[in-house]
Amino acid sequence: MFNGKNISRLMVGVMMIGGLMGAPMAEAALDSGVEQSERASAAQKREEGTKLFLAGDYEGAIACYDEALEINPDYALAYYNRGDAYTALRQYERAIEDYTKGLELSSDDADAYYSRGNAYYRLAEYRRAIADYDRAVKLEPKFGNAYYNRGNARKNLNDYRGAIDDFTKAIEIDSKFAAAYYNRGNAHGELKEYREAISDYDKTIKLTPKMAAAYINRGLAYGHLQDYRRAVESYSKALELVPDEADVYYFRGNTYDNLQDYDRALEDYDKTIELNPKNAGAYLNRGVIYGNRQQYEEAIEDFTRVIELAPNYALAYRNRGECYRGLGEKEKAQADFDKANSLSG
């Protein structure tokens, strides 16, 4: 009896969709210690910068914000806006410097804490991001995006229960927040709460019917519950949306395999390999089906390919040895069994 299905059979990695939400540009009072004419001139430069920012000219926007700050060094909003431009250019350290300077001048701006939190998030400094999201929601308790992004930060720190709480809060604020349902589903999945995950993916799909990732992860959740027919339905729907996604064919092939529908499983493994020739799991599981059908030459080709991709994978040697034994090639079979034993020991 051949063995397979234990390469890449795990639940698909949690996907954060939609990214981080862009904070609206805050409004703040100009410093009263600057002459009225200078304040007006600085405001004009900032407005010019904002027009360039909205047109996607972030470097030009920064130049205008620089001029505004030369005229009025205590212009909090210009720091925030320049921080936004640096964020758009993925210069997150410089963005953090500007948000911090702006907050020194105006410490009660929820958007600024939120934006700085997003910059920390992009640098994978999740605890600092959470601290800023905490400040944002304290100042603005209905700040749904701040709860959502704090949930993502907590998820990245493996605090799945805390993430669920934050996504739930975001949903309470906006009942049509599809990304919050989706990521809450992912967090439930990490906690092996698959029924709850499926419920959230259902809500996601109702709000965004063309979101393939929700169908894929719902299929995986059904698979964990051994509800293989519904898993197949979810994967098939995903493939209508992303027909060239190799992993989805692989997941569906594994599900057909579990249903003992081996012909359909082979079709999906063939398609997986066509789209991704380096998927060792597809070769392994296709080889297992061939081996159990006594199609030993085909199986040997697949197990050999697994070994090329994963040279230390003992199961591939053991399965290939079984094929050689089935063909009566005892020396080759024993060599593979010995290799498998050395890797297992």
mmCIF file of C-alpha atoms in Angstrom:
data_model
loop_
_atom_site.group_PDB
_atom_site.id
_atom_site.type_symbol
_atom_site.label_atom_id
_atom_site.label_comp_id
_atom_site.label_asym_id
_atom_site.label_seq_id
_atom_site.Cartn_x
_atom_site.Cartn_y
_atom_site.Cartn_z
ATOM 1 C CA MET A 1 0.000 0.000 0.000
ATOM 2 C CA PHE A 2 1.349 3.380 -1.000
ATOM 3 C CA ASN A 3 1.221 6.473 1.174
ATOM 4 C CA GLY A 4 0.791 10.094 0.206
ATOM 5 C CA LYS A 5 -1.135 13.263 0.921
ATOM 6 C CA ASN A 6 1.296 14.659 3.457
ATOM 7 C CA ILE A 7 3.152 17.169 1.336
ATOM 8 C CA SER A 8 1.475 20.597 1.218
ATOM 9 C CA ARG A 9 -1.773 19.319 2.623
ATOM 10 C CA LEU A 10 -2.029 22.049 5.215
ATOM 11 C CA MET A 11 -4.526 24.868 5.200
ATOM 12 C CA VAL A 12 -3.608 27.653 2.848
ATOM 13 C CA GLY A 13 -1.720 30.461 4.515
ATOM 14 C CA VAL A 14 -3.837 33.181 5.988
ATOM 15 C CA MET A 15 -4.211 35.932 3.433
ATOM 16 C CA MET A 16 -4.676 39.524 4.406
ATOM 17 C CA ILE A 17 -6.692 41.187 1.728
ATOM 18 C CA GLY A 18 -7.222 44.822 1.045
ATOM 19 C CA GLY A 19 -4.041 45.793 2.810
ATOM 20 C CA LEU A 20 -4.037 48.662 5.246
ATOM 21 C CA MET A 21 -6.647 51.345 4.920
ATOM 22 C CA GLY A 22 -5.522 54.801 3.912
ATOM 23 C CA ALA A 23 -6.218 57.370 6.572
ATOM 24 C CA PRO A 24 -8.068 60.519 5.529
ATOM 25 C CA MET A 25 -6.056 63.680 5.672
ATOM 26 C CA ALA A 26 -6.555 65.335 9.003
ATOM 27 C CA GLU A 27 -7.303 68.985 9.527
ATOM 28 C CA ALA A 28 -5.516 70.845 12.320
ATOM 29 C CA ALA A 29 -5.131 74.400 13.469
ATOM 30 C CA LEU A 30 -2.052 76.309 12.371
ATOM 31 C CA ASP A 31 0.360 77.534 14.999
ATOM 32 C CA SER A 32 -0.766 80.926 16.297
ATOM 33 C CA GLY A 33 2.823 82.054 16.897
ATOM 34 C CA VAL A 34 3.420 82.490 13.164
ATOM 35 C CA GLU A 35 2.443 85.636 11.306
ATOM 36 C CA GLN A 36 -0.907 85.501 9.521
ATOM 37 C CA SER A 37 0.682 86.030 6.100
ATOM 38 C CA GLU A 38 3.212 83.257 6.720
ATOM 39 C CA ARG A 39 0.486 80.896 7.852
ATOM 40 C CA ALA A 40 -1.492 81.643 4.706
ATOM 41 C CA SER A 41 1.577 81.067 2.532
ATOM 42 C CA ALA A 42 2.337 77.762 4.278
ATOM 43 C CA ALA A 43 -1.280 76.664 3.871
ATOM 44 C CA GLN A 44 -1.136 77.452 0.162
ATOM 45 C CA LYS A 45 2.005 75.338 -0.255
ATOM 46 C CA ARG A 46 0.391 72.494 1.649
ATOM 47 C CA GLU A 47 -2.667 72.667 -0.598
ATOM 48 C CA GLU A 48 -0.404 72.541 -3.655
ATOM 49 C CA GLY A 49 1.271 69.499 -2.175
ATOM 50 C CA THR A 50 -2.072 67.812 -1.560
ATOM 51 C CA LYS A 51 -3.087 68.301 -5.201
ATOM 52 C CA LEU A 52 0.162 66.686 -6.314
ATOM 53 C CA PHE A 53 -0.320 63.886 -3.769
ATOM 54 C CA LEU A 54 -3.802 63.121 -5.101
ATOM 55 C CA ALA A 55 -2.361 63.102 -8.638
ATOM 56 C CA GLY A 56 0.216 60.497 -7.561
ATOM 57 C CA ASP A 57 3.211 62.848 -7.681
ATOM 58 C CA TYR A 58 4.511 62.037 -4.212
ATOM 59 C CA GLU A 59 7.964 63.515 -4.696
ATOM 60 C CA GLY A 60 6.440 66.776 -5.877
ATOM 61 C CA ALA A 61 4.067 66.725 -2.924
ATOM 62 C CA ILE A 62 6.967 66.291 -0.512
ATOM 63 C CA ALA A 63 8.754 69.273 -2.041
ATOM 64 C CA CYS A 64 5.657 71.419 -1.398
ATOM 65 C CA TYR A 65 5.300 70.161 2.151
ATOM 66 C CA ASP A 66 8.990 70.926 2.703
ATOM 67 C CA GLU A 67 8.357 74.518 1.644
ATOM 68 C CA ALA A 68 5.318 74.774 3.877
ATOM 69 C CA LEU A 69 7.359 73.592 6.846
ATOM 70 C CA GLU A 70 10.184 75.998 6.067
ATOM 71 C CA ILE A 71 7.658 78.826 6.309
ATOM 72 C CA ASN A 72 5.891 77.405 9.370
ATOM 73 C CA PRO A 73 7.963 74.781 11.259
ATOM 74 C CA ASP A 74 5.083 74.128 13.656
ATOM 75 C CA TYR A 75 2.575 73.148 10.985
ATOM 76 C CA ALA A 76 1.303 69.774 12.268
ATOM 77 C CA LEU A 77 -0.892 69.023 9.265
ATOM 78 C CA ALA A 78 2.018 69.501 6.859
ATOM 79 C CA TYR A 79 3.997 66.890 8.823
ATOM 80 C CA TYR A 80 1.051 64.482 8.644
ATOM 81 C CA ASN A 81 0.644 65.038 4.922
ATOM 82 C CA ARG A 82 4.345 64.622 4.245
ATOM 83 C CA GLY A 83 4.204 61.434 6.284
ATOM 84 C CA ASP A 84 1.419 60.219 3.999
ATOM 85 C CA ALA A 85 3.576 60.947 0.959
ATOM 86 C CA TYR A 86 6.543 59.082 2.432
ATOM 87 C CA THR A 87 4.196 56.196 3.207
ATOM 88 C CA ALA A 88 3.041 56.160 -0.406
ATOM 89 C CA LEU A 89 6.717 55.912 -1.416
ATOM 90 C CA ARG A 90 7.191 53.085 1.133
ATOM 91 C CA GLN A 91 9.681 55.184 3.072
ATOM 92 C CA TYR A 92 8.125 54.161 6.338
ATOM 93 C CA GLU A 93 10.884 55.291 8.703
ATOM 94 C CA ARG A 94 10.687 58.834 7.349
ATOM 95 C CA ALA A 95 6.904 58.705 7.506
ATOM 96 C CA ILE A 96 7.082 57.726 11.180
ATOM 97 C CA GLU A 97 9.393 60.669 11.885
ATOM 98 C CA ASP A 98 6.873 63.051 10.354
ATOM 99 C CA TYR A 99 3.848 61.559 12.083
ATOM 100 C CA THR A 100 5.734 61.709 15.373
ATOM 101 C CA LYS A 101 6.671 65.351 14.850
ATOM 102 C CA GLY A 102 3.087 66.191 13.984
ATOM 103 C CA LEU A 103 1.829 64.423 17.092
ATOM 104 C CA GLU A 104 4.244 66.395 19.238
ATOM 105 C CA LEU A 105 2.469 69.504 17.959
ATOM 106 C CA SER A 106 -1.068 68.083 18.007
ATOM 107 C CA SER A 107 -1.404 64.999 20.207
ATOM 108 C CA ASP A 108 -5.137 64.409 19.855
ATOM 109 C CA ASP A 109 -5.284 63.417 16.189
ATOM 110 C CA ALA A 110 -6.650 59.888 15.808
ATOM 111 C CA ASP A 111 -5.811 59.785 12.094
ATOM 112 C CA ALA A 112 -2.163 60.541 12.779
ATOM 113 C CA TYR A 113 -1.863 57.706 15.297
ATOM 114 C CA TYR A 114 -3.624 55.437 12.822
ATOM 115 C CA SER A 115 -1.290 56.411 9.987
ATOM 116 C CA ARG A 116 1.804 55.980 12.134
ATOM 117 C CA GLY A 117 0.446 52.622 13.240
ATOM 118 C CA ASN A 118 0.135 51.622 9.588
ATOM 119 C CA ALA A 119 3.753 52.606 8.964
ATOM 120 C CA TYR A 120 4.900 50.543 11.945
ATOM 121 C CA TYR A 121 2.776 47.679 10.612
ATOM 122 C CA ARG A 122 4.524 47.843 7.252
ATOM 123 C CA LEU A 123 7.841 47.557 9.079
ATOM 124 C CA ALA A 124 6.503 44.484 10.914
ATOM 125 C CA GLU A 125 6.740 46.366 14.212
ATOM 126 C CA TYR A 126 3.364 45.029 15.248
ATOM 127 C CA ARG A 127 3.481 45.900 18.937
ATOM 128 C CA ARG A 128 4.189 49.542 18.159
ATOM 129 C CA ALA A 129 1.451 49.483 15.551
ATOM 130 C CA ILE A 130 -0.988 48.124 18.121
ATOM 131 C CA ALA A 131 -0.026 50.857 20.593
ATOM 132 C CA ASP A 132 -0.874 53.495 17.975
ATOM 133 C CA TYR A 133 -4.136 51.810 17.011
ATOM 134 C CA ASP A 134 -4.978 51.761 20.729
ATOM 135 C CA ARG A 135 -4.540 55.537 20.847
ATOM 136 C CA ALA A 136 -6.564 55.994 17.663
ATOM 137 C CA VAL A 137 -9.595 54.077 18.943
ATOM 138 C CA LYS A 138 -9.374 55.759 22.335
ATOM 139 C CA LEU A 139 -9.666 59.119 20.592
ATOM 140 C CA GLU A 140 -12.205 57.869 18.040
ATOM 141 C CA PRO A 141 -14.153 54.837 19.359
ATOM 142 C CA LYS A 142 -15.950 54.342 16.021
ATOM 143 C CA PHE A 143 -12.707 54.111 14.022
ATOM 144 C CA GLY A 144 -13.488 50.826 12.269
ATOM 145 C CA ASN A 145 -10.331 50.684 10.163
ATOM 146 C CA ALA A 146 -8.165 51.087 13.262
ATOM 147 C CA TYR A 147 -9.856 48.082 14.884
ATOM 148 C CA TYR A 148 -9.458 46.144 11.636
ATOM 149 C CA ASN A 149 -5.749 46.876 11.291
ATOM 150 C CA ARG A 150 -5.164 46.232 14.983
ATOM 151 C CA GLY A 151 -6.786 42.863 14.388
ATOM 152 C CA ASN A 152 -4.342 42.154 11.574
ATOM 153 C CA ALA A 153 -1.418 43.169 13.776
ATOM 154 C CA ARG A 154 -2.639 40.888 16.556
ATOM 155 C CA LYS A 155 -3.098 38.083 14.056
ATOM 156 C CA ASN A 156 0.518 38.472 12.981
ATOM 157 C CA LEU A 157 1.531 38.117 16.634
ATOM 158 C CA ASN A 158 -0.530 34.883 16.815
ATOM 159 C CA ASP A 159 -3.057 36.553 19.117
ATOM 160 C CA TYR A 160 -5.968 35.093 17.194
ATOM 161 C CA ARG A 161 -8.539 35.591 19.937
ATOM 162 C CA GLY A 162 -7.608 39.263 20.238
ATOM 163 C CA ALA A 163 -7.747 39.563 16.458
ATOM 164 C CA ILE A 164 -11.250 38.077 16.424
ATOM 165 C CA ASP A 165 -12.350 40.628 19.016
ATOM 166 C CA ASP A 166 -11.018 43.477 16.861
ATOM 167 C CA PHE A 167 -12.536 42.203 13.624
ATOM 168 C CA THR A 168 -15.842 41.775 15.464
ATOM 169 C CA LYS A 169 -15.666 45.388 16.647
ATOM 170 C CA ALA A 170 -14.968 46.559 13.099
ATOM 171 C CA ILE A 171 -18.000 44.579 11.904
ATOM 172 C CA GLU A 172 -20.181 46.109 14.622
ATOM 173 C CA ILE A 173 -19.235 49.522 13.267
ATOM 174 C CA ASP A 174 -19.688 48.500 9.615
ATOM 175 C CA SER A 175 -21.795 45.388 9.016
ATOM 176 C CA LYS A 176 -20.661 45.266 5.368
ATOM 177 C CA PHE A 177 -16.931 45.170 6.138
ATOM 178 C CA ALA A 178 -16.089 42.162 3.944
ATOM 179 C CA ALA A 179 -12.361 42.122 4.738
ATOM 180 C CA ALA A 180 -13.126 41.987 8.457
ATOM 181 C CA TYR A 181 -15.372 38.951 7.992
ATOM 182 C CA TYR A 182 -12.711 37.296 5.840
ATOM 183 C CA ASN A 183 -9.853 37.851 8.255
ATOM 184 C CA ARG A 184 -12.003 36.878 11.217
ATOM 185 C CA GLY A 185 -12.683 33.656 9.350
ATOM 186 C CA ASN A 186 -8.948 33.136 8.936
ATOM 187 C CA ALA A 187 -8.397 33.717 12.655
ATOM 188 C CA HIS A 188 -11.107 31.183 13.496
ATOM 189 C CA GLY A 189 -9.387 28.773 11.123
ATOM 190 C CA GLU A 190 -6.083 29.180 12.950
ATOM 191 C CA LEU A 191 -7.920 28.260 16.158
ATOM 192 C CA LYS A 192 -9.459 25.217 14.384
ATOM 193 C CA GLU A 193 -12.907 26.747 14.770
ATOM 194 C CA TYR A 194 -13.861 25.690 11.275
ATOM 195 C CA ARG A 195 -17.636 26.112 11.485
ATOM 196 C CA GLU A 196 -17.203 29.692 12.661
ATOM 197 C CA ALA A 197 -14.683 30.233 9.878
ATOM 198 C CA ILE A 198 -17.128 28.925 7.278
ATOM 199 C CA SER A 199 -19.832 31.261 8.588
ATOM 200 C CA ASP A 200 -17.497 34.221 8.118
ATOM 201 C CA TYR A 201 -16.437 33.114 4.639
ATOM 202 C CA ASP A 202 -20.131 32.790 3.733
ATOM 203 C CA LYS A 203 -20.691 36.401 4.801
ATOM 204 C CA THR A 204 -17.595 37.496 2.875
ATOM 205 C CA ILE A 205 -18.832 35.769 -0.264
ATOM 206 C CA LYS A 206 -22.280 37.343 0.075
ATOM 207 C CA LEU A 207 -20.668 40.790 0.207
ATOM 208 C CA THR A 208 -17.920 40.110 -2.377
ATOM 209 C CA PRO A 209 -19.022 37.220 -4.623
ATOM 210 C CA LYS A 210 -15.880 37.392 -6.755
ATOM 211 C CA MET A 211 -13.368 37.005 -3.934
ATOM 212 C CA ALA A 212 -11.641 33.737 -4.798
ATOM 213 C CA ALA A 213 -9.663 33.549 -1.557
ATOM 214 C CA ALA A 214 -12.862 33.235 0.477
ATOM 215 C CA TYR A 215 -13.979 30.232 -1.578
ATOM 216 C CA ILE A 216 -10.533 28.646 -1.270
ATOM 217 C CA ASN A 217 -10.328 29.013 2.484
ATOM 218 C CA ARG A 218 -13.928 27.882 2.883
ATOM 219 C CA GLY A 219 -13.027 24.787 0.931
ATOM 220 C CA LEU A 220 -10.107 24.131 3.241
ATOM 221 C CA ALA A 221 -12.329 24.574 6.292
ATOM 222 C CA TYR A 222 -14.862 22.112 4.860
ATOM 223 C CA GLY A 223 -11.973 19.731 4.249
ATOM 224 C CA HIS A 224 -10.940 19.890 7.888
ATOM 225 C CA LEU A 225 -14.533 18.980 8.778
ATOM 226 C CA GLN A 226 -14.356 16.100 6.255
ATOM 227 C CA ASP A 227 -17.252 17.624 4.344
ATOM 228 C CA TYR A 228 -15.487 16.884 1.093
ATOM 229 C CA ARG A 229 -18.348 17.455 -1.320
ATOM 230 C CA ARG A 230 -18.860 21.002 -0.103
ATOM 231 C CA ALA A 231 -15.105 21.486 -0.223
ATOM 232 C CA VAL A 232 -15.137 20.481 -3.900
ATOM 233 C CA GLU A 233 -17.962 22.950 -4.552
ATOM 234 C CA SER A 234 -15.983 25.781 -2.975
ATOM 235 C CA TYR A 235 -12.801 24.978 -4.884
ATOM 236 C CA SER A 236 -14.729 24.674 -8.144
ATOM 237 C CA LYS A 237 -16.271 28.101 -7.589
ATOM 238 C CA ALA A 238 -12.827 29.530 -6.872
ATOM 239 C CA LEU A 239 -11.516 28.057 -10.120
ATOM 240 C CA GLU A 240 -14.245 29.845 -12.055
ATOM 241 C CA LEU A 241 -12.683 33.058 -10.748
ATOM 242 C CA VAL A 242 -8.984 32.071 -10.869
ATOM 243 C CA PRO A 243 -8.714 29.308 -13.493
ATOM 244 C CA ASP A 244 -4.906 29.292 -13.492
ATOM 245 C CA GLU A 245 -4.362 28.912 -9.729
ATOM 246 C CA ALA A 246 -2.352 25.712 -9.342
ATOM 247 C CA ASP A 247 -2.848 25.331 -5.602
ATOM 248 C CA VAL A 248 -6.636 25.235 -5.959
ATOM 249 C CA TYR A 249 -6.439 22.327 -8.412
ATOM 250 C CA TYR A 250 -4.118 20.630 -5.943
ATOM 251 C CA PHE A 251 -6.497 21.159 -3.019
ATOM 252 C CA ARG A 252 -9.443 19.926 -5.082
ATOM 253 C CA GLY A 253 -7.425 16.947 -6.272
ATOM 254 C CA ASN A 254 -6.688 16.015 -2.674
ATOM 255 C CA THR A 255 -10.391 16.301 -1.902
ATOM 256 C CA TYR A 256 -11.367 14.067 -4.810
ATOM 257 C CA ASP A 257 -8.705 11.670 -3.527
ATOM 258 C CA ASN A 258 -10.423 11.628 -0.135
ATOM 259 C CA LEU A 259 -13.716 10.913 -1.916
ATOM 260 C CA GLN A 260 -11.975 8.025 -3.727
ATOM 261 C CA ASP A 261 -12.823 9.711 -7.026
ATOM 262 C CA TYR A 262 -9.377 8.957 -8.365
ATOM 263 C CA ASP A 263 -9.987 9.814 -12.020
ATOM 264 C CA ARG A 264 -10.969 13.369 -11.124
ATOM 265 C CA ALA A 265 -8.097 13.548 -8.632
ATOM 266 C CA LEU A 266 -5.666 12.602 -11.408
ATOM 267 C CA GLU A 267 -7.100 15.294 -13.676
ATOM 268 C CA ASP A 268 -6.545 17.901 -10.992
ATOM 269 C CA TYR A 269 -3.018 16.707 -10.191
ATOM 270 C CA ASP A 270 -2.228 16.824 -13.925
ATOM 271 C CA LYS A 271 -3.473 20.411 -14.075
ATOM 272 C CA THR A 272 -1.568 21.339 -10.929
ATOM 273 C CA ILE A 273 1.658 20.045 -12.430
ATOM 274 C CA GLU A 274 0.963 21.779 -15.750
ATOM 275 C CA LEU A 275 0.611 25.099 -13.934
ATOM 276 C CA ASN A 276 3.295 24.491 -11.286
ATOM 277 C CA PRO A 277 5.851 21.797 -12.197
ATOM 278 C CA LYS A 278 7.488 22.197 -8.781
ATOM 279 C CA ASN A 279 4.525 21.084 -6.686
ATOM 280 C CA ALA A 280 6.014 17.981 -5.062
ATOM 281 C CA GLY A 281 2.732 17.078 -3.373
ATOM 282 C CA ALA A 282 0.932 16.710 -6.699
ATOM 283 C CA TYR A 283 3.612 14.314 -8.007
ATOM 284 C CA LEU A 284 3.529 12.342 -4.766
ATOM 285 C CA ASN A 285 -0.240 11.944 -4.673
ATOM 286 C CA ARG A 286 -0.507 11.206 -8.386
ATOM 287 C CA GLY A 287 2.219 8.610 -7.948
ATOM 288 C CA VAL A 288 0.273 7.003 -5.105
ATOM 289 C CA ILE A 289 -2.780 6.614 -7.334
ATOM 290 C CA TYR A 290 -0.664 5.160 -10.129
ATOM 291 C CA GLY A 291 1.053 2.808 -7.683
ATOM 292 C CA ASN A 292 -2.220 1.526 -6.261
ATOM 293 C CA ARG A 293 -3.352 0.897 -9.849
ATOM 294 C CA GLN A 294 -0.125 -1.025 -10.477
ATOM 295 C CA GLN A 295 0.943 1.520 -13.087
ATOM 296 C CA TYR A 296 4.434 1.243 -11.692
ATOM 297 C CA GLU A 297 6.404 2.973 -14.449
ATOM 298 C CA GLU A 298 4.226 6.101 -14.214
ATOM 299 C CA ALA A 299 4.416 6.013 -10.434
ATOM 300 C CA ILE A 300 8.210 5.694 -10.487
ATOM 301 C CA GLU A 301 8.446 8.775 -12.695
ATOM 302 C CA ASP A 302 6.361 10.760 -10.220
ATOM 303 C CA PHE A 303 8.217 9.585 -7.109
ATOM 304 C CA THR A 304 11.529 10.305 -8.835
ATOM 305 C CA ARG A 305 10.327 13.827 -9.512
ATOM 306 C CA VAL A 306 9.388 14.218 -5.837
ATOM 307 C CA ILE A 307 12.911 13.124 -4.883
ATOM 308 C CA GLU A 308 14.406 15.684 -7.279
ATOM 309 C CA LEU A 309 12.327 18.411 -5.629
ATOM 310 C CA ALA A 310 12.689 17.119 -2.037
ATOM 311 C CA PRO A 311 15.816 14.925 -1.851
ATOM 312 C CA ASN A 312 15.375 14.099 1.829
ATOM 313 C CA TYR A 313 11.754 13.017 1.664
ATOM 314 C CA ALA A 314 11.786 9.434 2.915
ATOM 315 C CA LEU A 315 8.234 8.565 1.840
ATOM 316 C CA ALA A 316 9.039 9.154 -1.823
ATOM 317 C CA TYR A 317 11.921 6.641 -1.648
ATOM 318 C CA ARG A 318 9.743 4.113 0.168
ATOM 319 C CA ASN A 319 6.928 4.446 -2.361
ATOM 320 C CA ARG A 320 9.332 4.184 -5.270
ATOM 321 C CA GLY A 321 10.860 1.092 -3.673
ATOM 322 C CA GLU A 322 7.398 -0.481 -3.569
ATOM 323 C CA CYS A 323 7.056 0.196 -7.298
ATOM 324 C CA TYR A 324 10.429 -1.369 -8.063
ATOM 325 C CA ARG A 325 9.444 -4.384 -5.977
ATOM 326 C CA GLY A 326 6.198 -4.623 -7.933
ATOM 327 C CA LEU A 327 8.284 -4.716 -11.129
ATOM 328 C CA GLY A 328 10.559 -7.382 -9.677
ATOM 329 C CA GLU A 329 13.592 -5.057 -9.559
ATOM 330 C CA LYS A 330 14.718 -6.161 -6.131
ATOM 331 C CA GLU A 331 18.082 -4.357 -5.996
ATOM 332 C CA LYS A 332 16.593 -0.996 -6.858
ATOM 333 C CA ALA A 333 13.765 -1.604 -4.409
ATOM 334 C CA GLN A 334 16.178 -2.439 -1.593
ATOM 335 C CA ALA A 335 18.326 0.616 -2.351
ATOM 336 C CA ASP A 336 15.255 2.849 -2.017
ATOM 337 C CA PHE A 337 14.127 1.135 1.190
ATOM 338 C CA ASP A 338 17.600 1.568 2.656
ATOM 339 C CA LYS A 339 17.609 5.237 1.702
ATOM 340 C CA ALA A 340 14.169 5.740 3.218
ATOM 341 C CA ASN A 341 15.269 4.073 6.451
ATOM 342 C CA SER A 342 18.421 6.204 6.668
ATOM 343 C CA LEU A 343 16.355 9.379 6.240
ATOM 344 C CA SER A 344 13.710 8.256 8.733
ATOM 345 C CA GLY A 345 16.261 7.218 11.350
#
